[in-house]
Short mmCIF file of C-alpha atoms in Angstrom, two decimals:
data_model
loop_
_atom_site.label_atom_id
_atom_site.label_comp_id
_atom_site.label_asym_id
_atom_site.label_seq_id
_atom_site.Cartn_x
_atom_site.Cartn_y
_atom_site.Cartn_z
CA UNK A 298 0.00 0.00 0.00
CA UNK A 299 1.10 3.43 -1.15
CA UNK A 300 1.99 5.52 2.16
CA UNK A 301 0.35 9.23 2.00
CA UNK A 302 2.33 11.91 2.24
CA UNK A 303 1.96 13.50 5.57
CA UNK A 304 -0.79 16.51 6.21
CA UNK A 305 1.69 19.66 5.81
CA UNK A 306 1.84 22.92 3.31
CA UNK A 307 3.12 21.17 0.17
CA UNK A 308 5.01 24.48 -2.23
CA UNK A 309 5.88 24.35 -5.55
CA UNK A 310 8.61 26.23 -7.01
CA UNK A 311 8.49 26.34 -10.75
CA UNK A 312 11.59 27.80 -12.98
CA UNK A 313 12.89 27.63 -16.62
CA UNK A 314 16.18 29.16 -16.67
CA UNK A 315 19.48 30.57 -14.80
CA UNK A 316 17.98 33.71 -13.51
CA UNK A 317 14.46 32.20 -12.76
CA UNK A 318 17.20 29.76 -10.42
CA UNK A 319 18.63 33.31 -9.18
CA UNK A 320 15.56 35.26 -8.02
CA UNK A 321 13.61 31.89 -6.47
CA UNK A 322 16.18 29.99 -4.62
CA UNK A 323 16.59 32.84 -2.30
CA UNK A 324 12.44 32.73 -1.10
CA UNK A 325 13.20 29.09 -1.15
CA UNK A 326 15.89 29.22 1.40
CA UNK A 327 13.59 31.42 4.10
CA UNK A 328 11.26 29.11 3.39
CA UNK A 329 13.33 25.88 4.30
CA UNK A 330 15.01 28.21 7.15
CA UNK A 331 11.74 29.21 8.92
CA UNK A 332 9.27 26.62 8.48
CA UNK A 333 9.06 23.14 7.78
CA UNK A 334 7.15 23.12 4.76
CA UNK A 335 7.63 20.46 2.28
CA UNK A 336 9.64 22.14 -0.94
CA UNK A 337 9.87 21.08 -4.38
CA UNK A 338 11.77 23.26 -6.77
CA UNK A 339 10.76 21.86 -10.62
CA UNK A 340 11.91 22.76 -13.84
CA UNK A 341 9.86 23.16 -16.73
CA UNK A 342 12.93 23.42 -18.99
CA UNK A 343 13.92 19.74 -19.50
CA UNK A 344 17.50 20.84 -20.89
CA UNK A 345 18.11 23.02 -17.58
CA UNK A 346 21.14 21.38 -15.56
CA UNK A 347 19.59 21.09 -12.11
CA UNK A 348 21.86 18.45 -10.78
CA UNK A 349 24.97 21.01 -10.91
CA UNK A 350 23.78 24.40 -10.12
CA UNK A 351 25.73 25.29 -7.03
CA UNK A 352 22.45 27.46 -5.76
CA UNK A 353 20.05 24.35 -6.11
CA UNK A 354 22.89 21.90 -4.53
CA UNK A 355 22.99 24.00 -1.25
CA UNK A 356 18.86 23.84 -0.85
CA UNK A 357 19.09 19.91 -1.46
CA UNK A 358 22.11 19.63 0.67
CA UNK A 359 21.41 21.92 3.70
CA UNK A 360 17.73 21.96 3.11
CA UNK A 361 16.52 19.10 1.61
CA UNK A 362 14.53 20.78 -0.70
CA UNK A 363 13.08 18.34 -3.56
CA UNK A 364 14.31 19.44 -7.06
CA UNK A 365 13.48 17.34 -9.94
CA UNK A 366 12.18 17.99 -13.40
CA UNK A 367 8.10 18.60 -13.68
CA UNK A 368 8.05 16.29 -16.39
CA UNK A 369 8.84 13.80 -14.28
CA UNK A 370 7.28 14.97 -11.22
CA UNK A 371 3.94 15.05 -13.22
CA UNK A 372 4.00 11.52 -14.88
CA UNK A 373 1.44 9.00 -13.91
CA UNK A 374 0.97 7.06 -16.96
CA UNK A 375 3.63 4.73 -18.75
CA UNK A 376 3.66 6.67 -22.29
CA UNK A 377 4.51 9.88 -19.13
CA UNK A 378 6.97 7.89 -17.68
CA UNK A 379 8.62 6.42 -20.79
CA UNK A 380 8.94 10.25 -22.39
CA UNK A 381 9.63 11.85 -19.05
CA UNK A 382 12.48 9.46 -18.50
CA UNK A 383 14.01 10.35 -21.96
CA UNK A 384 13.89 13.62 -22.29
CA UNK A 385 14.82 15.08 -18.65
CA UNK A 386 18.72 13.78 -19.51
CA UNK A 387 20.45 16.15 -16.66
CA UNK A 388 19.88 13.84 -13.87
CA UNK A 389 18.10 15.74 -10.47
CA UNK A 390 18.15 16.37 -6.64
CA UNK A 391 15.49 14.25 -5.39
CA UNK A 392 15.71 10.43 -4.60
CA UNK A 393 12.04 9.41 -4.25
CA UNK A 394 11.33 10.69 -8.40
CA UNK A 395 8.38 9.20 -10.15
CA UNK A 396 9.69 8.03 -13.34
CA UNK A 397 12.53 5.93 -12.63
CA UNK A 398 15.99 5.96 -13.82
CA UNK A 399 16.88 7.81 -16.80
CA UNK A 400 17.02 6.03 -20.41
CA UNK A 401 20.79 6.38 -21.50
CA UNK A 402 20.37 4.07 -24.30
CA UNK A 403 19.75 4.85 -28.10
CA UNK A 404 15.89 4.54 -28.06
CA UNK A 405 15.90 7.47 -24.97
CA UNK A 406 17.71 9.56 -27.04
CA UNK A 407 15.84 8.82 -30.02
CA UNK A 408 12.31 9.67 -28.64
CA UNK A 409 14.12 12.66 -26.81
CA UNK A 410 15.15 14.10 -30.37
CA UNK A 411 11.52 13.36 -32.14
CA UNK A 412 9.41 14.87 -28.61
CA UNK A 413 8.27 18.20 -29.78
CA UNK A 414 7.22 21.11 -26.73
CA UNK A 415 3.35 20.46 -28.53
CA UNK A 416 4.05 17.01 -28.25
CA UNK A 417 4.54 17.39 -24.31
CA UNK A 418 1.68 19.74 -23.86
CA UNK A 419 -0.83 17.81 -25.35
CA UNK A 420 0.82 14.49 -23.19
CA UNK A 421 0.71 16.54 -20.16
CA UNK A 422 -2.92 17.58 -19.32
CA UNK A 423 -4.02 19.44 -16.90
CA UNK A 424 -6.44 16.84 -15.68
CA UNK A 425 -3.15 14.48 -15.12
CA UNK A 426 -1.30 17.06 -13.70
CA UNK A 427 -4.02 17.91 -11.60
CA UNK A 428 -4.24 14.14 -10.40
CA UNK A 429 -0.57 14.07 -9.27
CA UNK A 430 -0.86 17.85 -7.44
CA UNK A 431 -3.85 16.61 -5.64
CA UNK A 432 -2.20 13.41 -4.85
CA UNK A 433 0.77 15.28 -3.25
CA UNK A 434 -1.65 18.12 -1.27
CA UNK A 435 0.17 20.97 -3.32
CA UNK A 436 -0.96 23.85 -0.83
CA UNK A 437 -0.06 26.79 -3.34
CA UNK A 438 2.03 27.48 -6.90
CA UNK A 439 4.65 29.75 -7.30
CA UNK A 440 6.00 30.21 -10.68
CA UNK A 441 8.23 32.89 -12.57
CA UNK A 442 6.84 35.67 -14.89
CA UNK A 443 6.38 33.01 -17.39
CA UNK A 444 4.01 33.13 -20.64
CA UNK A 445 1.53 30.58 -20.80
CA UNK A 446 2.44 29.31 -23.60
CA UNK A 447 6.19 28.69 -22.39
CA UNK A 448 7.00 24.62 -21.84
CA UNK A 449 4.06 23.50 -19.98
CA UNK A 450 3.31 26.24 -17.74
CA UNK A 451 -0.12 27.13 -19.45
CA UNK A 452 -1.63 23.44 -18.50
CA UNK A 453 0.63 23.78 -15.01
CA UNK A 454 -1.98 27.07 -14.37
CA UNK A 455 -5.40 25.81 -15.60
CA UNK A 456 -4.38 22.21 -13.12
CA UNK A 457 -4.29 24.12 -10.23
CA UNK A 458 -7.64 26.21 -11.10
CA UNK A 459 -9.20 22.72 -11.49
CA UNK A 460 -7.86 22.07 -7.89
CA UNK A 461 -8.68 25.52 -6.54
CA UNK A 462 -4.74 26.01 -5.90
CA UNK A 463 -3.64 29.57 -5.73
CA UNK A 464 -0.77 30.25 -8.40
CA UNK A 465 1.83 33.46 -7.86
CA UNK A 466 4.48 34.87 -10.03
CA UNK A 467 7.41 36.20 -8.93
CA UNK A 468 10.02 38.27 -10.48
CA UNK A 469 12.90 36.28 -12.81
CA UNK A 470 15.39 39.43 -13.22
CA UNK A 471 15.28 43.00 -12.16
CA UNK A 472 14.31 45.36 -15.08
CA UNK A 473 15.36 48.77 -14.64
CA UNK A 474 14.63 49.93 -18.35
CA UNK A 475 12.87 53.47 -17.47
CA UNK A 476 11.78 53.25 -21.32
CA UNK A 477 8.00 52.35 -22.54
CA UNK A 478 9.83 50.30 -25.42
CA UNK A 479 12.26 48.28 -24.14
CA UNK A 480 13.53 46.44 -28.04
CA UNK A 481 14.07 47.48 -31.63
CA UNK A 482 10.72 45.47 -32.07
CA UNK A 483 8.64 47.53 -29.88
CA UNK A 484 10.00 50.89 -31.09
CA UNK A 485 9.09 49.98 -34.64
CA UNK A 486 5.81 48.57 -33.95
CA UNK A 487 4.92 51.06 -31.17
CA UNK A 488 3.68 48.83 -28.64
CA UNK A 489 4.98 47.74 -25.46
CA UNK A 490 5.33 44.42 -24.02
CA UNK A 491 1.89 42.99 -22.72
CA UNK A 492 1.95 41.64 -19.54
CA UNK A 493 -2.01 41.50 -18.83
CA UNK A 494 -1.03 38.18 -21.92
CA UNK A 495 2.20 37.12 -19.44
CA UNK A 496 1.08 37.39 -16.40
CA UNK A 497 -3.01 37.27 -17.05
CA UNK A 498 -3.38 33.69 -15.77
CA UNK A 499 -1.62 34.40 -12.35
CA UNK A 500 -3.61 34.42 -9.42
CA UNK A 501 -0.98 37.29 -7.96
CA UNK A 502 1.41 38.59 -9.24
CA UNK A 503 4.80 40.16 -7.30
CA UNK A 504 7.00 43.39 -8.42
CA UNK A 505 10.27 44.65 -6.85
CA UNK A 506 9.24 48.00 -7.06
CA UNK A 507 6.81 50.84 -8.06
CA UNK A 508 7.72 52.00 -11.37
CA UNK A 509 7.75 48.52 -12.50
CA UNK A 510 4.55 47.64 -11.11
CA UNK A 511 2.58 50.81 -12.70
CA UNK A 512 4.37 49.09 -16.07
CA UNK A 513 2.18 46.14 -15.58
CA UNK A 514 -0.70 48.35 -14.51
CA UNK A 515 -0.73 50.05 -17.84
CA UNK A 516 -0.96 46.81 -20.16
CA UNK A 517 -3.94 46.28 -18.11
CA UNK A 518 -3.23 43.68 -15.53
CA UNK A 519 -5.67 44.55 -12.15
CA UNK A 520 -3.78 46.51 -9.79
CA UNK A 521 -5.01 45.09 -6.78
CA UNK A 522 -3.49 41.54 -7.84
CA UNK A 523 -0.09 43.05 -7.53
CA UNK A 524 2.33 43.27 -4.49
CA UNK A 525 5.54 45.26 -4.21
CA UNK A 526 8.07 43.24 -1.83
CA UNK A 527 11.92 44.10 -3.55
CA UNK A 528 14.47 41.84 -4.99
CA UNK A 529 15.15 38.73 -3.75
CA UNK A 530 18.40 38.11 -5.40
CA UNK A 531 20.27 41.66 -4.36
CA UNK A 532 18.87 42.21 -0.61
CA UNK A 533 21.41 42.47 2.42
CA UNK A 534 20.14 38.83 3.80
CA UNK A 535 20.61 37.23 0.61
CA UNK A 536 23.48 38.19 -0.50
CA UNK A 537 25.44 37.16 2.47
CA UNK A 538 24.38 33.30 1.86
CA UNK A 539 25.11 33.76 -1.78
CA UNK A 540 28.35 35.27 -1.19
CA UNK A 541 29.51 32.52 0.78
CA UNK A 542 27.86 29.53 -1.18
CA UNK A 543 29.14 31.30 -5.11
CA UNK A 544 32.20 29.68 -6.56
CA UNK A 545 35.26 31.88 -5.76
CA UNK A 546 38.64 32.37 -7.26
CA UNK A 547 40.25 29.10 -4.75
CA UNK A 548 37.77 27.46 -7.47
CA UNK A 549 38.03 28.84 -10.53
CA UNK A 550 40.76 31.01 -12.23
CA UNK A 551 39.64 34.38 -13.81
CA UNK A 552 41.91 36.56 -14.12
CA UNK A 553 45.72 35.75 -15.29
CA UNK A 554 47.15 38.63 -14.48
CA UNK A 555 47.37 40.22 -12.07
CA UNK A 556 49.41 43.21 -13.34
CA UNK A 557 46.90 44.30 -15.25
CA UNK A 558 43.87 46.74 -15.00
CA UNK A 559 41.07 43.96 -14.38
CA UNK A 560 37.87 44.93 -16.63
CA UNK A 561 34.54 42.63 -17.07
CA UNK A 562 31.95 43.64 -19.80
CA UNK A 563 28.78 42.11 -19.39
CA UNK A 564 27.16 41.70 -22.65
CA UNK A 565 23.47 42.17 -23.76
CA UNK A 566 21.12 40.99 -25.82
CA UNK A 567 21.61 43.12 -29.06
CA UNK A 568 17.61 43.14 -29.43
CA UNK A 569 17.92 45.71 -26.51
CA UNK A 570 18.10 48.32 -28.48
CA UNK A 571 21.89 48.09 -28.62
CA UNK A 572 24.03 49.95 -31.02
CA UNK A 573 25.86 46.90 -31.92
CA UNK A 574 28.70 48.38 -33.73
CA UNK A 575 29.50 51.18 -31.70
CA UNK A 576 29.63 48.74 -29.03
CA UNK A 577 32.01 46.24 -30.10
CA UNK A 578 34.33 48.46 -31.91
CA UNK A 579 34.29 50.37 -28.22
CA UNK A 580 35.30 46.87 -26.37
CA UNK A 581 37.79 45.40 -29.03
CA UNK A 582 39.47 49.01 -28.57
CA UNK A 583 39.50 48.99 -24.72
CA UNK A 584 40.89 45.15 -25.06
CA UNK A 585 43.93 46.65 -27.02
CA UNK A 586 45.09 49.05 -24.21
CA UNK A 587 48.27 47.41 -22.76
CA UNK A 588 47.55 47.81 -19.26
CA UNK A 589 43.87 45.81 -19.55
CA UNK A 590 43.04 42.37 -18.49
CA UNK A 591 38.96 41.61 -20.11
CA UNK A 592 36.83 39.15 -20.03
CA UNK A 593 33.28 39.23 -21.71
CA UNK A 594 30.59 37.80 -19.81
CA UNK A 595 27.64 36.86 -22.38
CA UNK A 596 24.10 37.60 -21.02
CA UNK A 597 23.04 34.37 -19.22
CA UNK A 598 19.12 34.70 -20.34
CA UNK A 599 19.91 35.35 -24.47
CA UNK A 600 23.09 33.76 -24.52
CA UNK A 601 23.48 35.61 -28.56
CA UNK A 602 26.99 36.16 -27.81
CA UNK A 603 28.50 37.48 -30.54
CA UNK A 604 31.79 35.45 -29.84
CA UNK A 605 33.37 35.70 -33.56
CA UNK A 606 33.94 39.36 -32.44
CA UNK A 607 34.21 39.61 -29.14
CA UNK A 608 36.34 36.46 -29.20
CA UNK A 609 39.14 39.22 -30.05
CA UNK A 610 38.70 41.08 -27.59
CA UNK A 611 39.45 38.71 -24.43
CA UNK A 612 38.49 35.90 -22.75
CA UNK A 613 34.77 34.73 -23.03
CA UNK A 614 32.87 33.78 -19.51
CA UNK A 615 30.36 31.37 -20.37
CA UNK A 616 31.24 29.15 -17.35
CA UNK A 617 32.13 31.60 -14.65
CA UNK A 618 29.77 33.08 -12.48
CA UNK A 619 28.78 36.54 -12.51
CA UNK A 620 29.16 37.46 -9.31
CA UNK A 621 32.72 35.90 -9.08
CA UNK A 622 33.88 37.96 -12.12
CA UNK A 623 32.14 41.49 -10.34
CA UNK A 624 34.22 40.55 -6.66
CA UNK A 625 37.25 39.90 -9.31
CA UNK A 626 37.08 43.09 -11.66
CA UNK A 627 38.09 46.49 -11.02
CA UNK A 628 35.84 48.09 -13.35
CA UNK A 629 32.55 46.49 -14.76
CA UNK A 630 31.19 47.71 -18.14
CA UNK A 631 27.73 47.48 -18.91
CA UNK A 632 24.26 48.96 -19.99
CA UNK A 633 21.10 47.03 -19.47
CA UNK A 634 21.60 43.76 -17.03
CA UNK A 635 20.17 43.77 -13.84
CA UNK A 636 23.74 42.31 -13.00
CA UNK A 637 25.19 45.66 -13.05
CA UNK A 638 23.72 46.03 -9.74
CA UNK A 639 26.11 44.15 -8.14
CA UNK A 640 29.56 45.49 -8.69
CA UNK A 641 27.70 48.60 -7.40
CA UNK A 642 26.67 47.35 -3.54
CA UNK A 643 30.52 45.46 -4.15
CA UNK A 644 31.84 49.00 -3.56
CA UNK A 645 33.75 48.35 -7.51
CA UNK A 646 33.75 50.34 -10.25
CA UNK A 647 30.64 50.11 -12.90
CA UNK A 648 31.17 52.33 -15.96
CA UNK A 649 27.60 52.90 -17.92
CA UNK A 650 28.52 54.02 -21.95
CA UNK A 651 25.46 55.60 -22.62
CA UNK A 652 26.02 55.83 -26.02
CA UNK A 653 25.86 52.13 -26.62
CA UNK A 654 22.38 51.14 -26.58
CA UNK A 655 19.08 53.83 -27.16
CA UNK A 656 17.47 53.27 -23.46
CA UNK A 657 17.09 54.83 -19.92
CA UNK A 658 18.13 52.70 -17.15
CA UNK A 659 17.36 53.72 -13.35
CA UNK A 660 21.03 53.67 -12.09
CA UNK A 661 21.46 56.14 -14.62
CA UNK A 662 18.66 58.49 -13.67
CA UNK A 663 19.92 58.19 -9.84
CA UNK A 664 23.77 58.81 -10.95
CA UNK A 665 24.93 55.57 -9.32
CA UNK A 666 27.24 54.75 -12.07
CA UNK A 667 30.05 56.38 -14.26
CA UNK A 668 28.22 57.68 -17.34
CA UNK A 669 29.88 57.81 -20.75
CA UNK A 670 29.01 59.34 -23.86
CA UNK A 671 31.36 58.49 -26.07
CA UNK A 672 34.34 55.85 -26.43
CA UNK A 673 37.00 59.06 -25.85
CA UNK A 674 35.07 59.32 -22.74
CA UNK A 675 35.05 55.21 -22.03
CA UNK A 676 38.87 55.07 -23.06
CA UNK A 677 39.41 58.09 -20.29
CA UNK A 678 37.65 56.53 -17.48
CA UNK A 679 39.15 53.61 -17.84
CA UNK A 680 42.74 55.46 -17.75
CA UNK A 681 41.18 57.21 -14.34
CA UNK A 682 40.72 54.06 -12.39
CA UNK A 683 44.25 52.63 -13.78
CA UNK A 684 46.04 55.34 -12.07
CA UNK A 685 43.59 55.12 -8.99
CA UNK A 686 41.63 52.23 -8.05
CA UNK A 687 39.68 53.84 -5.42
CA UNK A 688 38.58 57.28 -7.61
CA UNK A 689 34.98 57.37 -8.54
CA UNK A 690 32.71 59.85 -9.66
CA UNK A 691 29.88 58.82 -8.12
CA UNK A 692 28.64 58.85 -4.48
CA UNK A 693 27.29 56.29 -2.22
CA UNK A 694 24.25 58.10 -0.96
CA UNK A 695 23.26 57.36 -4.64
CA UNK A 696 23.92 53.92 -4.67
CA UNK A 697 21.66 53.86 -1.03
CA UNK A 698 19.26 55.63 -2.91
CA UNK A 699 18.92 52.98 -5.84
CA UNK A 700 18.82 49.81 -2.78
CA UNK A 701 16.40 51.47 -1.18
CA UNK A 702 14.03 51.70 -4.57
CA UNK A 703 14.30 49.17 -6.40
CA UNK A 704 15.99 46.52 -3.98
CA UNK A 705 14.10 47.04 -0.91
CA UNK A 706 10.89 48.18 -3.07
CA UNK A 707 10.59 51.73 -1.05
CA UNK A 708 11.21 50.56 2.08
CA UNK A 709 14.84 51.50 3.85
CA UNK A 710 14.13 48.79 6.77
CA UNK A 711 12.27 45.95 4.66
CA UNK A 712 12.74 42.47 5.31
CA UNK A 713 12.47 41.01 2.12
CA UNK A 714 12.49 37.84 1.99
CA UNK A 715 10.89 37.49 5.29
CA UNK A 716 8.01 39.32 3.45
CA UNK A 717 8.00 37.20 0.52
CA UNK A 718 7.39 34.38 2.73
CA UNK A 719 4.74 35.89 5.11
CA UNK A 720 3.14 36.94 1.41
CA UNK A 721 3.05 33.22 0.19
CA UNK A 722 1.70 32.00 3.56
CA UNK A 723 -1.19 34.11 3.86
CA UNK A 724 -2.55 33.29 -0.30
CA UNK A 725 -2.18 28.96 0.82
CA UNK A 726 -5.17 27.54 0.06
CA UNK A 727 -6.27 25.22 3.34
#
């Protein structure tokens, strides 16, 4: 006889890529820390590597938070089972999986190649899914800012309405884009992203702070469905676990030497209204200067790194961590990624050149960064900070400023993720 699981809050995590890992683990974590909850963290992305993530390792380690693939966390039927077992190839965190071992041999990776996402949508109902959530007593849903129509998370959302299961969407990055079209798409077309389509389906829905949430507001999503509670992955609480959990140089080498001027750039997707040119010519020209060390990091979302260009210019970073190259650099370069926020509370050097992409980013409004205009400008700064490390012209009380917005979402002595937790509490369904 099958033992039931036993009578506790049951929460699902749900996540798709590297940053969804970035901005969820941490509300994971003061979940597992504070309550005793059962956790499941499942991807929706079968070809995300969950088994080696360093963040999802120290949940299943410390925590024992469940982390497996929903695939095969959803499969109750053999043709489930079979498919679920050949497609989620990445291995997972969680010992007690339905679906079995993985299929290693040439008929898993055939069906693997010929399984289409339609294929898996129409094999993964909501009805079955629905079966297997009320099986485990899933107490509430939290998911990313996902589209519906993204993997499987449009059946995920009408299961748990067949259960009565309240769904939530938190944030997967930190836009700070001031600018009603954020890509060369939207300028052209004149019309700005909808998120009443994203995030319509959500029973709540979660911004980091005011300007973004009037953004979702205006597309036509109801206001009262949305909560302001900061950034999970850049708050003071956070960011002391991550700091000590990241990979750090005793790990991995980044820098080779140690003479040099040490300069990250961390590229963007070019559909960011980038002025893709200007900007490379600008890095392959700061990459010539004798006294520079650089390494490009490409965006970890896109991943459209342009590396038959930027190759040139340095090394490429598609294995080391962000946050290991900002504690490593002495001046970061870069326009639109919410990364850029932490070389900034790292007390290093982050150089903004305005003039490569077309938009308005918040730092830049709140002069918490070194703005540029032009590459004579770049080229000078970068001169500046090889003759003093320390010299910026910038002050802290802006960079205090900025945390307090759009990190602590208006509140100087906010909790955060105690207050994502207290939020998710009080919307379980009992």
């Amino acid at each position: 006889m099958i033992k039931q699981p036993k009578p506790q809050n049951v929460i699902i995590f749900f996540i798709r890529r590297f940053n969804d890992i970035d901005h969820i683990v941490p509300i994971v974590y003061e979940m597992a820390r504070t309550n005793k909850n059962r956790l499941i963290i499942l991807s929706n992305n079968q070809y995300l590597d969950i088994k080696n993530d360093f963040r999802l390792k120290f949940l299943y380690s410390e925590w024992g938070v469940e982390i497996d693939y929903s695939y095969r966390f959803f499969a109750s039927t053999f043709t489930q089972r079979l498919i679920a077992s050949a497609i989620c190839d990445r291995g997972y965190l969680n010992k007690g999986s339905i679906g079995g071992r993985l299929i290693k041999n040439t008929f898993g990776r055939l069906i693997s190649h010929y399984i289409s996402e339609d294929l898996l949508k129409n094999i993964f109902t909501p009805k079955t899914i629905a079966k297997v959530m009320e099986y485990n007593r899933i107490s509430i849903t939290i998911f990313d800012h996902a589209k519906p129509e993204q993997h499987i998370t449009g059946k995920l959302l009408q299961a748990t309405k067949l259960l009565g299961i309240q769904s939530i969407s938190v944030p997967h990055g930190l836009n700070l884009v001031m600018d009603k079209f954020l890509t060369d798409r939207q300028v052209k077309e004149e019309i700005a992203y909808d998120y009443d389509h994203k995030l319509g389906q959500f029973d709540y829905v979660v911004a980091q702070f005011e300007f973004f949430k009037k953004r979702i507001v205006e597309t036509g999503f109801e206001e009262s469905k949305i909560t302001i509670l900061g950034s999970t992955r850049y708050c003071p609480e956070w960011r002391k676990v991550y700091l000590k959990i990241a990979p750090t140089s005793r790990d991995i080498e980044v820098f080779k030497h140690k003479d040099k001027l040490k300069v990250v750039f961390m590229e963007y997707s070019y559909n960011y209204r980038i002025q893709r040119k200007t900007s490379l010519e600008s890095i392959l020209n700061i990459s010539k200067l004798d006294f520079v060390e650089l390494i490009v990091k490409p965006h970890t979302r896109s991943n459209r790194l342009y590396a038959d260009v930027l190759g040139e210019a340095g090394s490429i970073a598609y294995d080391i961590p962000s946050v290991l190259l900002c504690q490593e650099a002495d001046v970061v370069i870069g326009t639109t990624s919410s990364i850029l926020l932490e070389p900034l509370l790292l007390g290093k050097v982050l150089i903004y050149p305005k003039y490569f992409h077309e938009n308005t980013m918040r730092f830049e409004q709140l002069g918490a960064c070194w703005c540029v205009n032009s590459y004579d400008e770049l080229q000078k700064a970068i001169e500046s900070v090889w003759k003093d490390r320390d010299y910026k012209p910038y002050d802290n009380k802006n960079i205090e400023a900025l945390e307090t917005e759009v990190i602590l979402g208006g509140k100087k002595d906010r909790n955060v993720l105690n207050d994502y937790v207290d939020f998710i509490n009080s919307k379980i369904t009992q």
